[in-house]
Amino acid sequence: MERIAIVGLGLIGGSLGLDLTRQGHPVIGIARRPETIQAALAMGAIAEGGTDLALVAGADVVFICTPIDVTVSTVAAIVPHLSPTTVVTDVASVKGEIVPAIEALWPGFVGGHPMAGKAEAGLGVAEAGLVFDRPYVLTPTEATPPEALGRVRAIAATLGATLCQCHPSQHDRAVAWISHLPVMVSGGLILACQQEADPAILALAQALASSGFKDTSRVGGGVPELGTLMARHNRAALLDALTQYQRQIDHLKAQIAGEDWDALHNTLAQAQAARPAYLKPK
Ligand code: NAP
């Protein structure tokens, strides 16, 4: 069993803590606030913990599960406490900027991103099995020690996640399409509805909204911090994706305005045919 430290006990750190503890790993949790440690102990996500980053000393593997924008600075702060064989991994939703910055700080680093999430944040919504049957992307580079990669792969595999490997820049372009673009599109959808000028129609629309609206608005109605961080740290790829999306909207608008129903049917048939490839069993 690996001695595991988790820095940042929110949705992802707390959920990993629950799973890793159940797998029998001794898990040390580190958070900014003592209340977070108390809550993580009470729910069985960690075996021990505290607010001092020096607690990472003695860990075999450290998971950095803080918000994206403090991931690199958190690694810089723990480096003085690590033993030379410690493997550090992270869970940040962007990799292109973060991976080289951490590699410069710690040689035994493996970038990671479990593709599982929720619209809410914080330890209160953490749950066991969050990453089960979900893709878990690892982003090794030429600098990643194979032994470190093997150890993180083994841990992710015991959580029942589906392992996937790619370069950090490939990761960021791919998640721009399927994760970051949907957040912006879904947020834009909710705000477009809010433009209805007649309060009675708006209230009716809200009363009639059902499963379709629930599905399409879910990721846009989540905590704004995560979407803002995605955009800040994956700006170029997200702008490319938004440009392509805008073209598709213009295309659909032109077909509807021109009453070109055959063309619209053809466009929607292409979308219907393409969708299963994104949802096939992993
Ligand atoms: P979260 O629920 O907000 O949890 C963040 C945790 O980090 C909290 O426990 C918080 O500690 C701690 N923290 C906040 N600011 C900090 C700081 N300045 N220094 C040290 N610790 C700090 O966030 P999350 O959704 O788990 O996201 C964490 C990471 O997972 C991010 O890198 C994100 O990109 C990635 N991720 C998120 C999702 C998702 O859907 N949410 C999916 C995959 C990956 P306190 O409780 O003590 O305040």
Short mmCIF file of C-alpha atoms and ligand atoms in Angstrom, two decimals:
data_model
loop_
_atom_site.label_atom_id
_atom_site.label_comp_id
_atom_site.label_asym_id
_atom_site.label_seq_id
_atom_site.Cartn_x
_atom_site.Cartn_y
_atom_site.Cartn_z
CA MET A 1 0.00 0.00 0.00
CA GLU A 2 1.23 3.49 -0.86
CA ARG A 3 1.22 6.22 1.80
CA ILE A 4 -0.82 8.90 0.08
CA ALA A 5 -1.12 12.60 0.86
CA ILE A 6 -3.92 14.69 -0.65
CA VAL A 7 -3.47 18.46 -0.66
CA GLY A 8 -6.84 20.20 -1.16
CA LEU A 9 -9.90 18.35 0.12
CA GLY A 10 -12.76 19.53 -2.05
CA LEU A 11 -14.93 17.64 -4.53
CA ILE A 12 -12.04 15.84 -6.21
CA GLY A 13 -9.60 15.55 -3.29
CA GLY A 14 -12.37 14.38 -0.94
CA SER A 15 -13.74 11.85 -3.44
CA LEU A 16 -10.26 10.42 -4.12
CA GLY A 17 -9.68 10.29 -0.35
CA LEU A 18 -12.84 8.23 0.17
CA ASP A 19 -11.83 5.75 -2.54
CA LEU A 20 -8.16 5.50 -1.59
CA THR A 21 -9.01 5.03 2.10
CA ARG A 22 -11.44 2.25 1.17
CA GLN A 23 -8.69 0.65 -0.92
CA GLY A 24 -6.64 0.44 2.30
CA HIS A 25 -4.13 3.21 1.60
CA PRO A 26 -3.21 5.31 4.64
CA VAL A 27 -4.34 8.78 3.49
CA ILE A 28 -3.10 12.05 5.00
CA GLY A 29 -5.23 15.10 4.13
CA ILE A 30 -4.03 18.68 4.02
CA ALA A 31 -6.38 21.65 3.67
CA ARG A 32 -6.27 25.38 4.38
CA ARG A 33 -9.00 25.29 7.00
CA PRO A 34 -9.14 23.06 10.09
CA GLU A 35 -12.93 22.62 9.56
CA THR A 36 -12.20 20.91 6.24
CA ILE A 37 -9.88 18.43 7.99
CA GLN A 38 -12.49 17.73 10.67
CA ALA A 39 -15.15 17.10 8.03
CA ALA A 40 -12.82 14.85 5.97
CA LEU A 41 -11.96 12.79 9.06
CA ALA A 42 -15.63 12.49 10.01
CA MET A 43 -16.65 11.20 6.57
CA GLY A 44 -13.74 8.74 6.35
CA ALA A 45 -11.96 10.47 3.45
CA ILE A 46 -8.64 10.65 5.34
CA ALA A 47 -7.00 8.77 8.21
CA GLU A 48 -5.17 11.84 9.55
CA GLY A 49 -4.56 15.40 8.49
CA GLY A 50 -3.92 19.03 9.22
CA THR A 51 -3.28 22.44 7.71
CA ASP A 52 0.53 22.21 7.60
CA LEU A 53 2.00 21.36 4.18
CA ALA A 54 4.95 19.71 5.98
CA LEU A 55 2.56 16.76 6.56
CA VAL A 56 3.46 15.54 3.05
CA ALA A 57 6.79 14.35 4.47
CA GLY A 58 6.84 10.56 4.40
CA ALA A 59 4.18 10.24 1.69
CA ASP A 60 4.94 7.91 -1.23
CA VAL A 61 2.51 9.67 -3.56
CA VAL A 62 1.07 13.20 -3.24
CA PHE A 63 -2.14 14.21 -5.05
CA ILE A 64 -2.48 17.98 -5.56
CA CYS A 65 -6.24 18.67 -5.61
CA THR A 66 -6.33 22.43 -4.99
CA PRO A 67 -7.94 24.86 -7.46
CA ILE A 68 -6.08 25.05 -10.81
CA ASP A 69 -4.52 28.45 -10.22
CA VAL A 70 -2.69 27.40 -7.05
CA THR A 71 -1.60 23.95 -8.27
CA VAL A 72 1.94 25.00 -9.25
CA SER A 73 2.51 27.23 -6.19
CA THR A 74 1.30 24.39 -3.94
CA VAL A 75 3.91 22.04 -5.44
CA ALA A 76 6.59 24.72 -4.95
CA ALA A 77 5.56 24.96 -1.29
CA ILE A 78 5.68 21.20 -0.61
CA VAL A 79 8.96 20.47 -2.43
CA PRO A 80 11.17 21.18 0.64
CA HIS A 81 9.24 18.51 2.57
CA LEU A 82 9.31 15.70 -0.04
CA SER A 83 11.62 12.72 0.05
CA PRO A 84 13.53 12.05 -3.21
CA THR A 85 11.40 9.03 -4.19
CA THR A 86 8.03 10.74 -3.67
CA VAL A 87 5.79 10.85 -6.73
CA VAL A 88 3.66 13.97 -7.16
CA THR A 89 0.53 13.99 -9.32
CA ASP A 90 -2.26 16.53 -9.85
CA VAL A 91 -5.89 16.52 -11.00
CA ALA A 92 -6.12 19.92 -12.68
CA SER A 93 -8.52 20.27 -15.62
CA VAL A 94 -5.81 21.93 -17.76
CA LYS A 95 -2.35 20.54 -18.37
CA GLY A 96 -0.46 22.56 -21.02
CA GLU A 97 0.79 25.30 -18.66
CA ILE A 98 0.85 23.29 -15.46
CA VAL A 99 2.86 20.21 -16.46
CA PRO A 100 6.09 21.94 -17.58
CA ALA A 101 5.93 24.34 -14.62
CA ILE A 102 5.73 21.46 -12.12
CA GLU A 103 8.31 19.36 -13.98
CA ALA A 104 10.74 22.23 -13.43
CA LEU A 105 10.07 21.97 -9.67
CA TRP A 106 9.92 18.19 -9.12
CA PRO A 107 11.32 15.40 -11.33
CA GLY A 108 8.93 12.71 -10.10
CA PHE A 109 5.79 14.39 -11.44
CA VAL A 110 2.95 12.82 -13.42
CA GLY A 111 0.18 15.09 -14.72
CA GLY A 112 -3.32 13.70 -14.28
CA HIS A 113 -6.97 14.61 -14.83
CA PRO A 114 -9.86 12.40 -13.72
CA MET A 115 -12.71 13.18 -16.12
CA ALA A 116 -15.39 13.23 -13.46
CA GLY A 117 -17.06 16.19 -11.87
CA LYS A 118 -20.16 17.92 -10.64
CA ALA A 119 -21.66 21.37 -10.98
CA GLU A 120 -21.10 21.95 -7.24
CA ALA A 121 -17.77 22.29 -5.46
CA GLY A 122 -16.43 21.48 -2.01
CA LEU A 123 -15.99 18.52 0.28
CA GLY A 124 -19.73 18.42 1.01
CA VAL A 125 -20.42 17.02 -2.48
CA ALA A 126 -17.48 14.56 -2.54
CA GLU A 127 -18.54 10.96 -3.06
CA ALA A 128 -16.99 7.51 -3.23
CA GLY A 129 -16.76 6.04 -6.72
CA LEU A 130 -16.73 9.44 -8.47
CA VAL A 131 -14.01 8.33 -10.90
CA PHE A 132 -15.25 4.73 -11.29
CA ASP A 133 -15.77 3.86 -14.95
CA ARG A 134 -14.68 7.39 -15.95
CA PRO A 135 -11.67 8.27 -18.11
CA TYR A 136 -8.59 9.18 -16.03
CA VAL A 137 -6.10 10.97 -18.28
CA LEU A 138 -2.39 10.89 -17.51
CA THR A 139 -0.16 13.31 -19.43
CA PRO A 140 3.43 12.05 -19.24
CA THR A 141 6.17 13.79 -21.22
CA GLU A 142 9.73 12.87 -22.19
CA ALA A 143 10.71 14.05 -18.68
CA THR A 144 8.35 11.73 -16.77
CA PRO A 145 10.13 8.84 -15.01
CA PRO A 146 8.47 5.59 -16.20
CA GLU A 147 8.47 4.25 -12.63
CA ALA A 148 6.49 7.30 -11.39
CA LEU A 149 4.03 6.92 -14.28
CA GLY A 150 3.56 3.24 -13.46
CA ARG A 151 2.76 3.98 -9.82
CA VAL A 152 0.13 6.62 -10.62
CA ARG A 153 -1.35 4.36 -13.32
CA ALA A 154 -1.65 1.54 -10.79
CA ILE A 155 -3.47 3.75 -8.26
CA ALA A 156 -5.88 5.15 -10.88
CA ALA A 157 -6.58 1.61 -12.13
CA THR A 158 -7.52 0.38 -8.63
CA LEU A 159 -10.17 3.14 -8.50
CA GLY A 160 -11.89 1.50 -11.46
CA ALA A 161 -11.09 4.42 -13.75
CA THR A 162 -10.43 3.93 -17.46
CA LEU A 163 -6.84 4.97 -18.10
CA CYS A 164 -5.92 7.17 -21.01
CA GLN A 165 -2.56 8.75 -21.89
CA CYS A 166 -1.71 11.75 -24.07
CA HIS A 167 0.56 14.78 -24.29
CA PRO A 168 -0.48 17.81 -22.17
CA SER A 169 -1.15 19.96 -25.26
CA GLN A 170 -3.31 17.23 -26.86
CA HIS A 171 -5.22 16.97 -23.58
CA ASP A 172 -5.99 20.70 -23.54
CA ARG A 173 -7.22 20.75 -27.15
CA ALA A 174 -9.44 17.71 -26.57
CA VAL A 175 -10.98 18.97 -23.31
CA ALA A 176 -11.62 22.37 -24.90
CA TRP A 177 -14.12 20.58 -27.19
CA ILE A 178 -15.88 18.30 -24.74
CA SER A 179 -15.55 20.05 -21.40
CA HIS A 180 -14.67 23.75 -21.64
CA LEU A 181 -16.78 24.63 -24.74
CA PRO A 182 -19.89 22.97 -23.23
CA VAL A 183 -19.57 25.08 -20.06
CA MET A 184 -19.59 28.29 -22.12
CA VAL A 185 -22.34 27.12 -24.48
CA SER A 186 -24.52 25.98 -21.59
CA GLY A 187 -23.94 29.23 -19.67
CA GLY A 188 -24.77 31.19 -22.83
CA LEU A 189 -27.97 29.16 -23.27
CA ILE A 190 -29.23 30.07 -19.79
CA LEU A 191 -28.41 33.75 -20.31
CA ALA A 192 -30.05 33.79 -23.76
CA CYS A 193 -33.30 32.58 -22.15
CA GLN A 194 -32.97 35.38 -19.60
CA GLN A 195 -33.20 37.87 -22.49
CA GLU A 196 -36.95 37.18 -22.88
CA ALA A 197 -38.46 40.64 -22.50
CA ASP A 198 -41.93 39.58 -21.33
CA PRO A 199 -41.81 38.54 -17.65
CA ALA A 200 -44.92 36.39 -18.08
CA ILE A 201 -43.29 34.40 -20.93
CA LEU A 202 -40.07 34.06 -18.96
CA ALA A 203 -41.99 32.73 -15.94
CA LEU A 204 -43.87 30.31 -18.23
CA ALA A 205 -40.62 29.10 -19.79
CA GLN A 206 -39.18 28.52 -16.32
CA ALA A 207 -42.31 26.60 -15.29
CA LEU A 208 -42.22 24.45 -18.45
CA ALA A 209 -38.48 23.68 -18.36
CA SER A 210 -38.04 19.93 -18.04
CA SER A 211 -35.45 17.21 -18.70
CA GLY A 212 -34.06 18.71 -21.95
CA PHE A 213 -33.31 22.04 -20.30
CA LYS A 214 -31.98 20.28 -17.21
CA ASP A 215 -29.47 18.34 -19.36
CA THR A 216 -28.37 21.25 -21.51
CA SER A 217 -28.06 23.81 -18.70
CA ARG A 218 -26.30 21.60 -16.13
CA VAL A 219 -22.67 22.48 -16.81
CA GLY A 220 -23.43 26.16 -17.47
CA GLY A 221 -25.21 26.46 -14.13
CA GLY A 222 -22.22 25.27 -12.10
CA VAL A 223 -19.83 27.24 -9.93
CA PRO A 224 -18.39 30.16 -11.95
CA GLU A 225 -14.89 29.75 -10.50
CA LEU A 226 -14.22 26.50 -12.38
CA GLY A 227 -15.35 27.82 -15.79
CA THR A 228 -13.36 31.01 -15.33
CA LEU A 229 -10.23 29.03 -14.49
CA MET A 230 -10.77 26.73 -17.52
CA ALA A 231 -10.97 29.79 -19.79
CA ARG A 232 -7.98 31.55 -18.25
CA HIS A 233 -5.73 28.51 -18.45
CA ASN A 234 -6.93 27.03 -21.77
CA ARG A 235 -7.70 30.31 -23.55
CA ALA A 236 -6.36 29.61 -27.07
CA ALA A 237 -7.96 26.17 -27.47
CA LEU A 238 -11.25 27.39 -26.00
CA LEU A 239 -11.34 30.41 -28.35
CA ASP A 240 -10.78 28.07 -31.36
CA ALA A 241 -13.64 25.85 -30.17
CA LEU A 242 -15.96 28.84 -29.60
CA THR A 243 -15.18 30.14 -33.10
CA GLN A 244 -16.16 26.79 -34.61
CA TYR A 245 -19.30 26.72 -32.47
CA GLN A 246 -20.28 30.22 -33.59
CA ARG A 247 -19.91 29.04 -37.24
CA GLN A 248 -22.25 26.13 -36.56
CA ILE A 249 -24.83 28.44 -34.98
CA ASP A 250 -24.61 30.79 -37.99
CA HIS A 251 -25.04 27.80 -40.31
CA LEU A 252 -28.15 26.62 -38.43
CA LYS A 253 -29.55 30.16 -38.37
CA ALA A 254 -29.09 30.56 -42.11
CA GLN A 255 -30.86 27.27 -42.82
CA ILE A 256 -33.81 28.20 -40.57
CA ALA A 257 -34.03 31.78 -41.89
CA GLY A 258 -33.92 30.44 -45.46
CA GLU A 259 -36.57 27.81 -44.64
CA ASP A 260 -34.20 25.22 -46.04
CA TRP A 261 -35.74 22.35 -44.14
CA ASP A 262 -33.98 19.60 -46.08
CA ALA A 263 -30.61 21.18 -45.32
CA LEU A 264 -31.54 21.61 -41.65
CA HIS A 265 -32.64 17.97 -41.48
CA ASN A 266 -29.32 16.96 -43.02
CA THR A 267 -27.37 19.06 -40.50
CA LEU A 268 -29.25 17.61 -37.54
CA ALA A 269 -28.87 14.08 -38.98
CA GLN A 270 -25.09 14.63 -39.05
CA ALA A 271 -25.21 15.66 -35.38
CA GLN A 272 -27.32 12.62 -34.49
CA ALA A 273 -24.89 10.30 -36.29
CA ALA A 274 -21.82 11.87 -34.69
CA ARG A 275 -23.02 11.84 -31.06
CA PRO A 276 -22.62 8.12 -30.15
CA ALA A 277 -18.85 8.26 -30.74
CA TYR A 278 -18.59 10.67 -27.79
CA LEU A 279 -20.68 8.48 -25.50
CA LYS A 280 -19.56 4.94 -26.35
CA PRO A 281 -18.75 2.73 -23.38
CA LYS A 282 -15.22 3.58 -22.25
P1 NAP B 1 -13.06 22.42 -4.71
O1 NAP B 1 -14.19 21.48 -4.46
O2 NAP B 1 -13.32 23.88 -4.69
O3 NAP B 1 -11.90 22.07 -3.66
C1 NAP B 1 -10.69 22.77 -3.60
C2 NAP B 1 -9.97 22.45 -2.30
O4 NAP B 1 -8.72 23.15 -2.33
C3 NAP B 1 -10.70 22.89 -1.05
O5 NAP B 1 -10.63 21.84 -0.11
C4 NAP B 1 -9.94 24.09 -0.52
O6 NAP B 1 -9.60 24.07 0.85
C5 NAP B 1 -8.60 23.94 -1.17
N1 NAP B 1 -8.06 25.27 -1.53
C6 NAP B 1 -8.74 26.31 -2.04
N2 NAP B 1 -7.91 27.35 -2.26
C7 NAP B 1 -6.71 26.94 -1.85
C8 NAP B 1 -5.46 27.56 -1.79
N3 NAP B 1 -5.28 28.82 -2.19
N4 NAP B 1 -4.42 26.84 -1.32
C9 NAP B 1 -4.59 25.58 -0.88
N5 NAP B 1 -5.77 24.93 -0.90
C10 NAP B 1 -6.80 25.61 -1.39
O7 NAP B 1 -12.39 22.12 -6.13
P2 NAP B 1 -12.46 20.80 -7.02
O8 NAP B 1 -13.67 20.88 -7.89
O9 NAP B 1 -12.24 19.60 -6.18
O10 NAP B 1 -11.22 21.05 -7.98
C11 NAP B 1 -9.92 20.77 -7.56
C12 NAP B 1 -9.08 20.44 -8.78
O11 NAP B 1 -9.70 19.37 -9.47
C13 NAP B 1 -8.92 21.59 -9.77
O12 NAP B 1 -7.61 21.60 -10.26
C14 NAP B 1 -9.88 21.21 -10.88
O13 NAP B 1 -9.44 21.70 -12.14
C15 NAP B 1 -9.82 19.71 -10.84
N6 NAP B 1 -10.99 19.02 -11.36
C16 NAP B 1 -12.24 19.47 -11.07
C17 NAP B 1 -13.35 18.80 -11.57
C18 NAP B 1 -14.75 19.28 -11.28
O14 NAP B 1 -15.68 18.98 -12.00
N7 NAP B 1 -14.95 20.00 -10.21
C19 NAP B 1 -13.18 17.65 -12.37
C20 NAP B 1 -11.89 17.18 -12.60
C21 NAP B 1 -10.80 17.88 -12.09
P3 NAP B 1 -10.48 24.55 2.08
O15 NAP B 1 -11.65 23.62 2.10
O16 NAP B 1 -9.60 24.39 3.24
O17 NAP B 1 -10.89 25.96 1.78
#
